[in-house]
Each structure stands twice: as structure tokens, then as C-alpha cells.
């Protein structure tokens, strides 16, 4: 990521942003403003950046004004959607931050099974709009993440095995481009841009509005799911069963697996609190008439410590873990794609699962099989379509004094596990890992992405992201 010097024509002025402010429906927040510290904070409490100005945009016209102003004055541009990126890519030192957090409207169209979503929405905004109509569009596994970053990077969640990734359900996007124009990209208009947006992250412009396809789920939006915890000592047997069982199931059944400590919250019996465990979190979105048959093997396998399966609205499934993960925790994570969960990898999970440094630290493996695998690797910019899992090792803790301990555990775990992986990682689960890792993640799509970048953002205005530099002529 490059740094650009701020244009000397605006430094030293009493209010260098007067011209910009005159064009906005939204407002600016500058370093001297009381709201500045709250506005520059992002989800990861480790991030401490000081932008030149944060612009709370209200609409596409505000975003256009920001892009033009930033270019005119050689300011770097950061784009903040939900602010959840672990490397804090929504804010940047000395940059103009296009903050979309006021842009959170949704418009649901139940008859056509579509939802239109503003660029600053969180997934909980979308669930709120769609689930009362018995439908949802594929998102993630928590509701607090931003639609912008999550869906532009791919979008892996409870519905991926049944309906594909978020990008596989994107119908169109309104995008403010690097030249300050506004384009609508879909299958028939700007098809290259539309292809690149579906996995290429924030490299191609600022998406002010998304239109997604929705699907009927469960019974009137009520699904069956929840965690099943096993003793950590059972990890070997559980993971061996899981790695064969899940990919063979219909897309209605999804379940991610991890090693974790059982959360010390009233939902779980006190005697289990903080106990190292292997967990599978299930979500069944099919007909309830078939549920007992489909879920019987899940309930019957092994010797679980706790079976927490129950009926709940899909929005409750999505937000189940939100209270455990408020903003301002310390986060350090590393990721990889895994085509297989090898015997060697299972041994490593058992070993590091027994050394989890803090109660919230964990390892998760999220399936990218079923419908997510039915899409070809070059059909969208998201290249990893071999089945398998997106894995992440996350060190998490409220106390900054533990930042080194959690990062050390993550690095040691990842170093040992990485040789069992498939190379590259989900870009939304990467921190600052350098250009080779980004290239490896996009695989055969990287060159085409660089060409589309050269067409739509030849000066790399949008570079505060997992950056794809424009192809040289
Ligand atoms: P931001 O930090 O706001 O943005 C991240 C990047 O996206 C930046 O480069 C930003 O410029 C760009 N961006 C954001 N919005 C826009 C926009 N409208 N237009 C253009 N560029 C934009 N991922 C999954 O796939 N599935 C999960 O289940 C999942 N769970 C997660 C749980 C937690 C607790 C966390 C912290 C992350 C999780 N993620 C998950 C990863 C998540 O996809 C990324 O962190 C993603 O970047 C979050 O998007 P955001 O808009 O909140 O982030």
C-alpha cells in the first residue's frame, strides 16, 4: 500500500474541507472534533489510526464529492463499510475516510425475492429486512459484520452450502468509480466490473448500493441450529467424522467446526465454562418435516458435552455469537484455504486447542462446499471453488496486555498448520500479509483482476484494501 503526500494547497488553511462540506448532505469529522476518536475507532481494538478527515456520507452524491475532492487534493482514500476488517482497512493515517455508516437503508421485494441494501449496512440490517418474509440472502456467521467488505470479498456463511456465497447472489451493484462517476454493474452492464466486484474486494470503487437475490429458508424463516460441544480429547474422532460427513450432506445442512473454550455465559452450564473443546455449530435451513431425519446423525455422533440445537429465526442464528464479540477487543488472525482436513492437521488442532491463550481465542473451519462449489473458479473473482474449508486462527482478548500472547499463539499454530493447506487464503480473513499472499488467494483470476483494475482504477486510488495493483500496459 502506497502513501501519497497531502496536497500543500489544503494544508495550512483554517478549514481545508470547506469546499467539500458545501457539497455534502452528510458531514465531516476532523481531528479537533469531539467525535473524532469515536469515529476513527474500528472493530479491532488493536487499530489506532488518525485519518485527516472522516466523511459521514448520506448518499452516492456525497461519495462522488469525496472521491473528486480526494483526487483533487492528493489525499489517500479509505472506505469504511462495517469497520470489521481485522487489519482496520476502513481507516488510514492521513487519509480521507469515506464512512458509509449512515447509509444503512434496505428495501425488500418479497414478490421478486430481492433485497436492495445500502453500502454501509451491517448484515443484521439485511436479516431484519428479509427474515420476517421467511427469506434471506447468503451472508456470514455473525450479524455485526459489514455487507460491504464481507460480500465484496466473497461472503462465506450458514447459507453458502445451499445457495452459494454472497457474491453468487449479487444481482447488481451501484459503484462510485475512481473518476468520480457512478456506474451500475450487473450481468449486462459493465460485466467485467461486475465479475471483479464478486470477490475482488474494495479495489474497484465504492459500492453505494447492492441488490441481492433472496431465498426461502426453513419454515417461514425459522431454522434449526446451534452448537454441539465435545471434549477437546475427542477432537481426533470428531474431526475425522465431520470431514467426511458434512460434504456428503445436502446443502440444507451446514456446520462449521472449531476448537475453542466453551463461553462462560449463562446460556451454558457453569461446570462447562471455559473448558477447551471441539465444537461444531450447525444450521439446518430445510423443511422441518425432514429435520429429525437429517439431524439424527448429528445428535447421535460421539459423546457430546452439550447439544444446543434448537429452532430459532435465522436472524437469531446469525446473531447468536454477537454478544460474545463486542467491538474494541484485540484481534490477531491468520488464515488459509484447506481442501482437506488431514490427519496431520487434526493432530495440530488438538495440540493448539489445548493451549488456547485466552477465553475468546479460537480456530474455525468454514465449509465452502455444496452450492459454493458448484460455481466455477473463473465465473467470479472468488477463485477457491474446490470444496473444502476456509480456515482461520484468531487470537481474541479484551486486554491490550495480552496482544503479544494471542499473536504468538496464532503465528505458531498457523506456521505448523500452513503446510497442510492449499495455498492462499480468504482475503477477508487476511491481515497485512503482502502481495504474494494476495496473488495466491486469487489464483488464476489475479491477472484478469489486474486488467479490470487498470480499466476502472488505473491510478490505484482504491488501494487501502487487499490490493490488486493495476496491470501495466
Ligand atoms: P471494513 O473494515 O469496513 O472494510 C473492509 C474492506 O472492504 C476495506 O478495504 C473497505 O474499503 C472495503 N469496503 C467496505 N465496504 C465497502 C463498500 N461499500 N464499497 C467498497 N469497498 C468497501 N467473513 C465472512 O465471509 N464470513 C463470516 O462469517 C465472517 N465473520 C466474521 C466475524 C468477525 C467477528 C469478524 C471481525 C470478521 C468476520 N468476517 C467474516 C470477515 C469479514 O468479511 C471482513 O472483516 C470484512 O472486511 C468486513 O467488512 P466490513 O465492511 O465490516 O469491513
XYZ file of C-alpha atoms and ligand atoms in Angstrom:
526
model
C 0.000 0.000 0.000
C 1.489 3.324 -1.032
C 1.301 6.637 0.794
C 0.551 9.841 -1.024
C 1.601 13.247 0.303
C -1.292 15.570 1.095
C -1.590 18.443 -1.365
C 0.007 21.574 0.076
C -2.871 23.690 -1.278
C -5.138 22.460 1.523
C -2.718 22.195 4.421
C -2.481 25.375 6.463
C -5.994 26.584 5.594
C -8.340 27.320 8.517
C -10.838 24.780 7.196
C -9.353 22.946 4.249
C -12.587 20.959 3.805
C -14.954 23.914 3.326
C -15.436 23.232 -0.393
C -16.189 19.579 0.280
C -18.575 20.325 3.163
C -20.569 22.681 0.933
C -21.381 19.720 -1.340
C -22.418 17.220 1.341
C -25.703 16.085 2.815
C -23.558 14.279 5.361
C -20.796 15.840 7.466
C -17.069 15.772 8.184
C -15.304 14.817 11.409
C -11.814 16.306 11.838
C -9.077 15.685 14.410
C -10.130 18.591 16.628
C -13.788 17.465 16.752
C -15.049 15.772 19.948
C -16.450 12.871 17.869
C -13.096 12.157 16.177
C -11.820 9.400 18.491
C -15.105 7.511 18.406
C -15.314 7.897 14.616
C -11.781 6.648 13.901
C -12.187 3.549 16.087
C -12.891 0.313 14.221
C -13.935 -3.137 15.395
C -10.390 -4.370 16.120
C -9.188 -2.581 19.266
C -5.557 -3.029 18.143
C -6.051 -0.456 15.377
C -5.161 3.145 16.244
C -5.108 5.263 13.078
C -5.556 9.002 12.601
C -7.250 9.935 9.323
C -7.046 13.522 8.030
C -10.826 13.677 7.799
C -13.730 11.270 8.176
C -16.719 11.987 5.945
C -20.026 10.511 7.065
C -21.745 10.184 3.702
C -25.531 10.093 3.248
C -25.800 9.077 -0.393
C -23.975 8.364 -3.644
C -23.614 12.094 -4.373
C -21.675 12.543 -1.111
C -19.393 9.662 -2.079
C -18.810 11.204 -5.521
C -17.905 14.523 -3.865
C -15.411 12.745 -1.590
C -13.689 10.864 -4.404
C -13.361 14.010 -6.528
C -12.127 16.106 -3.591
C -9.595 13.493 -2.516
C -8.214 13.201 -6.030
C -8.047 16.953 -6.493
C -6.063 17.302 -3.265
C -3.988 14.108 -3.487
C -5.493 12.630 -0.339
C -5.441 8.878 0.115
C -8.915 7.322 0.226
C -10.054 4.721 2.752
C -13.571 3.275 2.604
C -15.312 2.173 5.760
C -18.268 -0.194 5.497
C -18.952 -2.064 8.736
C -15.409 -1.432 10.030
C -14.830 -5.151 10.762
C -11.662 -5.807 8.782
C -9.068 -7.131 11.242
C -6.345 -5.006 9.697
C -8.553 -1.929 10.073
C -8.694 -1.134 6.359
C -11.689 1.144 6.922
C -9.405 3.841 8.396
C -5.916 5.024 7.461
C -3.383 7.554 8.759
C -3.680 10.856 6.897
C -6.463 9.614 4.589
C -9.898 10.882 3.704
C -12.223 8.214 5.075
C -15.425 7.651 3.131
C -17.515 6.454 6.059
C -20.709 4.710 4.910
C -22.100 4.077 8.393
C -25.071 6.428 7.899
C -26.061 4.603 4.706
C -27.980 1.679 6.204
C -31.330 1.554 4.424
C -32.737 -1.618 2.901
C -35.657 -2.186 0.544
C -37.097 -5.670 0.447
C -39.050 -7.019 -2.527
C -40.590 -10.288 -1.283
C -42.528 -10.955 -4.503
C -39.325 -10.999 -6.544
C -37.137 -12.435 -3.777
C -34.729 -9.498 -3.838
C -33.344 -7.011 -1.373
C -31.616 -3.709 -2.075
C -29.030 -2.831 0.558
C -27.146 0.436 1.137
C -23.338 0.252 1.071
C -22.920 0.861 4.831
C -25.388 -1.786 6.054
C -24.452 -4.437 8.569
C -25.753 -7.940 7.935
C -28.178 -7.551 10.844
C -29.874 -4.770 8.868
C -30.412 -7.176 5.987
C -31.673 -10.019 8.200
C -34.078 -7.562 9.806
C -35.448 -6.705 6.374
C -35.741 -10.208 4.918
C -36.265 -12.834 7.657
C -39.810 -11.658 8.578
C -40.693 -12.598 4.984
C -39.244 -16.087 5.504
C -36.222 -15.446 3.334
C -32.552 -14.472 3.479
C -29.578 -13.863 1.236
C -26.259 -15.631 1.956
C -24.097 -13.660 4.393
C -21.717 -14.814 7.148
C -21.859 -16.419 10.602
C -22.353 -13.272 12.677
C -24.658 -10.295 12.130
C -22.337 -7.436 13.096
C -20.060 -7.557 10.029
C -20.476 -5.039 7.208
C -22.220 -6.072 3.999
C -19.664 -4.039 2.012
C -16.401 -5.705 2.962
C -17.851 -9.174 3.562
C -19.726 -9.504 0.295
C -17.110 -7.856 -1.934
C -14.506 -10.328 -0.625
C -16.764 -13.375 -1.180
C -19.078 -13.924 1.766
C -18.933 -17.339 3.481
C -21.772 -18.200 5.851
C -24.545 -20.515 7.018
C -26.287 -20.416 3.624
C -23.181 -20.968 1.440
C -23.663 -24.721 1.030
C -27.273 -24.282 -0.049
C -27.272 -21.052 -2.053
C -23.602 -20.169 -2.650
C -21.508 -17.277 -1.385
C -22.799 -13.710 -1.009
C -21.186 -12.837 -4.340
C -23.056 -15.662 -6.045
C -26.298 -13.925 -5.094
C -25.308 -10.394 -6.063
C -27.599 -9.182 -8.850
C -26.221 -5.680 -9.298
C -24.163 -3.002 -7.590
C -24.099 0.795 -7.832
C -20.452 1.822 -7.728
C -18.725 5.203 -7.462
C -15.652 4.758 -9.614
C -12.186 6.278 -9.275
C -13.002 9.042 -11.776
C -15.960 10.142 -9.658
C -18.626 8.710 -11.961
C -21.399 6.349 -10.842
C -21.914 3.018 -12.632
C -24.418 0.229 -12.172
C -22.732 -3.114 -12.740
C -24.674 -6.293 -13.460
C -24.503 -9.229 -15.856
C -25.336 -6.973 -18.836
C -23.721 -3.660 -17.867
C -20.001 -3.355 -17.091
C -19.768 -7.178 -16.991
C -16.019 -7.118 -16.285
C -16.552 -4.818 -13.334
C -19.420 -6.999 -12.125
C -17.166 -10.056 -12.347
C -14.374 -8.297 -10.428
C -16.655 -6.993 -7.676
C -17.650 -10.568 -6.862
C -14.566 -11.378 -4.780
C -12.135 -8.581 -5.678
C -12.865 -6.586 -2.507
C -12.904 -2.781 -2.432
C -10.403 -2.459 -5.294
C -12.813 -1.223 -7.956
C -14.819 1.567 -6.372
C -17.201 2.419 -3.560
C -20.387 0.360 -3.681
C -23.216 2.582 -2.529
C -25.981 0.034 -3.104
C -26.151 -3.753 -3.543
C -29.057 -5.799 -4.932
C -29.121 -9.410 -3.737
C -31.250 -12.457 -4.587
C -33.101 -13.875 -1.556
C -34.222 -17.447 -0.845
C -36.941 -19.027 1.278
C -35.345 -20.651 4.308
C -36.555 -23.042 7.000
C -40.226 -22.693 7.865
C -41.123 -19.012 7.499
C -37.527 -18.059 8.271
C -37.237 -20.366 11.311
C -34.217 -22.675 11.093
C -32.743 -25.346 13.398
C -29.233 -24.874 14.642
C -26.776 -24.239 17.415
C -23.526 -25.596 18.834
C -22.596 -29.161 19.748
C -19.569 -29.177 22.067
C -17.249 -32.162 22.569
C -14.372 -32.612 24.955
C -11.112 -31.472 23.360
C -9.792 -35.016 23.847
C -12.399 -36.153 21.272
C -11.129 -33.749 18.580
C -9.490 -36.517 16.573
C -12.677 -38.616 16.283
C -14.978 -35.625 15.777
C -12.922 -34.045 13.019
C -12.449 -37.356 11.170
C -16.217 -37.907 11.184
C -17.021 -34.289 10.304
C -14.638 -34.011 7.331
C -16.459 -36.840 5.521
C -19.968 -36.243 6.828
C -20.575 -32.589 6.002
C -19.513 -32.519 2.337
C -21.780 -35.540 1.674
C -24.898 -33.824 3.087
C -27.482 -31.778 1.154
C -26.895 -28.006 1.136
C -29.701 -27.532 3.669
C -27.262 -28.717 6.337
C -24.220 -26.611 7.126
C -21.855 -26.812 10.057
C -18.551 -25.188 10.801
C -16.053 -26.798 13.147
C -13.555 -25.292 15.534
C -11.504 -25.558 18.675
C -12.486 -23.116 21.364
C -13.125 -22.699 25.060
C -16.805 -23.022 25.963
C -18.032 -19.461 26.561
C -18.553 -18.554 30.216
C -22.071 -17.227 29.711
C -25.385 -18.211 31.408
C -26.528 -19.956 28.197
C -24.127 -22.819 29.030
C -23.889 -24.842 32.290
C -21.370 -23.332 34.692
C -19.383 -26.563 35.013
C -18.557 -26.338 31.300
C -17.464 -22.703 31.339
C -14.054 -22.063 29.792
C -13.472 -25.753 29.073
C -11.300 -26.408 25.995
C -13.463 -28.131 23.426
C -14.055 -29.088 19.837
C -17.278 -27.512 18.596
C -19.498 -27.866 15.541
C -22.058 -25.128 15.017
C -24.878 -26.486 12.870
C -27.522 -24.736 10.841
C -30.289 -26.650 9.067
C -32.396 -24.496 6.734
C -34.572 -27.164 5.071
C -38.111 -28.363 5.695
C -38.862 -29.086 9.346
C -40.630 -32.289 8.337
C -37.220 -33.697 7.318
C -35.279 -32.170 10.196
C -35.293 -35.090 12.609
C -34.050 -37.481 9.920
C -31.294 -35.105 8.731
C -30.198 -34.109 12.214
C -30.350 -37.570 13.843
C -26.709 -38.456 12.985
C -25.638 -35.050 14.264
C -27.339 -35.642 17.598
C -26.134 -39.243 17.834
C -22.469 -38.946 16.955
C -19.904 -39.364 19.742
C -20.210 -38.191 23.343
C -21.072 -34.511 23.247
C -20.722 -32.391 26.366
C -23.667 -30.309 25.234
C -26.130 -30.400 22.333
C -27.501 -26.904 21.813
C -29.669 -27.473 18.729
C -32.975 -25.611 18.683
C -35.460 -23.845 16.438
C -34.909 -20.132 16.001
C -35.418 -17.380 13.431
C -32.488 -17.197 11.039
C -31.702 -13.706 12.370
C -31.235 -15.229 15.854
C -28.924 -17.910 14.408
C -26.879 -15.167 12.770
C -26.604 -13.067 15.916
C -26.051 -15.934 18.384
C -22.376 -15.087 18.949
C -22.609 -11.283 18.637
C -22.814 -10.615 22.411
C -19.543 -12.529 22.930
C -17.746 -10.396 20.367
C -18.341 -6.693 21.030
C -16.179 -4.145 19.270
C -12.844 -2.956 20.737
C -11.467 -6.431 21.508
C -7.893 -7.143 20.445
C -7.859 -9.331 17.299
C -4.959 -11.005 15.550
C -5.707 -13.635 12.935
C -4.167 -15.713 10.147
C -5.940 -17.847 7.578
C -5.624 -20.445 4.812
C -7.799 -22.479 2.453
C -7.901 -26.236 3.146
C -9.079 -28.726 0.540
C -8.774 -31.491 3.115
C -8.640 -31.717 6.879
C -5.693 -34.098 7.025
C -4.830 -36.438 9.898
C -1.732 -34.328 10.473
C -3.846 -31.152 10.668
C -6.196 -32.776 13.183
C -3.209 -33.509 15.440
C -2.190 -29.856 15.224
C -5.723 -28.694 16.098
C -5.713 -30.924 19.188
C -2.307 -29.614 20.250
C -3.062 -25.897 19.894
C -6.654 -26.337 21.102
C -5.088 -27.388 24.384
C -3.046 -24.198 24.530
C -5.698 -21.574 23.709
C -4.242 -18.486 25.396
C -7.431 -16.538 26.244
C -11.136 -17.485 26.605
C -12.231 -15.997 23.264
C -9.348 -17.170 21.071
C -10.263 -19.933 18.648
C -9.739 -21.798 15.380
C -12.629 -22.162 12.920
C -13.031 -24.048 9.619
C -15.909 -22.830 7.437
C -17.188 -25.099 4.602
C -17.063 -23.807 1.004
C -18.782 -26.886 -0.407
C -22.216 -27.593 -1.914
C -23.624 -24.681 -3.934
C -20.472 -22.598 -3.284
C -18.516 -25.316 -5.065
C -20.933 -25.543 -7.989
C -19.772 -22.147 -9.293
C -16.670 -22.347 -11.494
C -13.341 -20.884 -10.264
C -13.260 -18.251 -13.013
C -17.007 -17.457 -13.047
C -16.499 -14.815 -10.362
C -13.327 -13.222 -8.968
C -13.586 -15.546 -5.936
C -11.391 -18.377 -7.169
C -11.488 -21.001 -4.439
C -14.222 -23.337 -5.671
C -12.650 -26.728 -4.940
C -14.817 -27.573 -1.968
C -13.004 -27.696 1.318
C -12.834 -25.054 4.016
C -11.743 -21.532 4.764
C -9.759 -21.780 7.986
C -8.875 -19.068 10.453
C -6.884 -19.000 13.673
C -7.955 -15.977 15.719
C -6.386 -14.613 18.876
C -9.001 -12.521 20.699
C -8.974 -10.747 24.057
C -10.232 -7.530 25.628
C -6.893 -6.724 27.314
C -4.201 -4.998 25.199
C -1.631 -6.512 27.606
C -2.427 -9.897 26.032
C -1.849 -8.716 22.450
C 1.541 -10.393 22.160
C 0.407 -13.659 23.753
C -2.537 -14.052 21.369
C -0.451 -13.138 18.310
C 2.293 -15.613 19.318
C -0.230 -18.448 19.655
C -1.781 -17.625 16.268
C 1.603 -17.465 14.500
C 2.873 -20.742 15.988
C -0.414 -22.554 15.245
C -0.569 -21.166 11.681
C 3.107 -21.997 10.918
C 2.545 -25.626 11.843
C -0.813 -25.891 10.062
C 0.028 -23.996 6.897
C 1.838 -26.925 5.154
C -1.454 -28.877 5.287
C -3.275 -26.058 3.460
C -3.968 -25.408 -0.184
C -2.105 -22.085 -0.515
C -3.733 -18.683 -0.417
C -6.460 -17.619 1.956
C -9.827 -15.904 2.009
C -8.865 -12.239 1.547
C -11.393 -11.190 4.186
C -9.521 -13.303 6.747
C -6.097 -11.858 5.959
C -4.315 -9.056 7.782
C -1.307 -7.372 6.142
C 0.399 -10.375 4.544
C 1.915 -8.857 1.403
C 1.309 -9.020 -2.354
C 2.294 -12.669 -2.872
C -0.375 -13.914 -0.494
C -2.987 -11.774 -2.245
C -1.923 -13.140 -5.635
C -2.010 -16.706 -4.274
C -5.527 -16.144 -2.937
C -6.881 -15.025 -6.319
C -5.100 -17.827 -8.167
C -5.887 -17.915 -11.899
C -8.098 -14.829 -11.585
C -5.336 -12.461 -10.495
C -4.200 -11.340 -13.971
C -7.751 -10.609 -15.119
C -8.432 -8.697 -11.915
C -5.330 -6.577 -12.541
C -6.586 -5.814 -16.064
C -10.036 -4.786 -14.814
C -8.313 -2.674 -12.173
C -6.294 -0.927 -14.886
C -9.520 -0.192 -16.750
C -11.526 1.154 -13.786
C -8.861 2.474 -11.383
C -5.612 2.958 -13.325
C -4.116 5.233 -10.631
C -4.920 2.798 -7.826
C -6.999 5.365 -5.947
C -8.640 2.496 -4.045
C -5.528 0.866 -2.603
C -6.317 0.687 1.110
C -7.549 -2.889 0.839
C -6.106 -6.299 -0.074
C -4.677 -4.508 -3.061
C -4.681 -5.657 -6.670
C -2.360 -3.227 -8.470
C -3.455 -2.196 -11.987
C -1.847 -4.262 -14.764
C 0.908 -2.427 -16.611
C 0.111 -1.631 -20.298
P -14.426 -2.630 6.630
O -13.338 -2.726 7.612
O -15.387 -1.506 6.746
O -13.982 -2.808 5.181
C -13.149 -3.860 4.765
C -12.676 -3.621 3.348
O -13.808 -3.574 2.480
C -11.948 -2.311 3.178
O -10.938 -2.443 2.229
C -13.043 -1.390 2.671
O -12.522 -0.342 1.944
C -13.888 -2.308 1.825
N -15.303 -1.901 1.786
C -16.210 -1.987 2.780
N -17.412 -1.553 2.348
C -17.248 -1.182 1.064
C -18.119 -0.657 0.072
N -19.409 -0.428 0.317
N -17.610 -0.387 -1.163
C -16.306 -0.624 -1.443
N -15.430 -1.127 -0.532
C -15.906 -1.403 0.706
N -16.374 -13.052 6.695
C -17.163 -13.974 6.108
O -17.158 -14.130 4.885
N -17.984 -14.766 6.857
C -18.063 -14.628 8.193
O -18.821 -15.331 8.823
C -17.253 -13.653 8.837
N -17.313 -13.496 10.182
C -16.583 -12.511 10.771
C -16.716 -12.303 12.144
C -15.992 -11.316 12.779
C -16.150 -11.122 14.258
C -15.124 -10.507 12.016
C -14.322 -9.436 12.691
C -14.998 -10.697 10.661
C -15.710 -11.700 10.014
N -15.612 -11.942 8.639
C -16.409 -12.874 8.032
C -14.638 -11.206 7.831
C -15.306 -10.054 7.164
O -15.811 -10.492 5.917
C -14.278 -8.941 6.900
O -13.786 -8.475 8.112
C -14.888 -7.805 6.102
O -13.832 -6.971 5.684
C -15.859 -6.985 6.899
O -16.464 -5.995 6.105
P -16.733 -4.545 6.709
O -17.483 -3.774 5.688
O -17.315 -4.675 8.079
O -15.241 -4.033 6.899
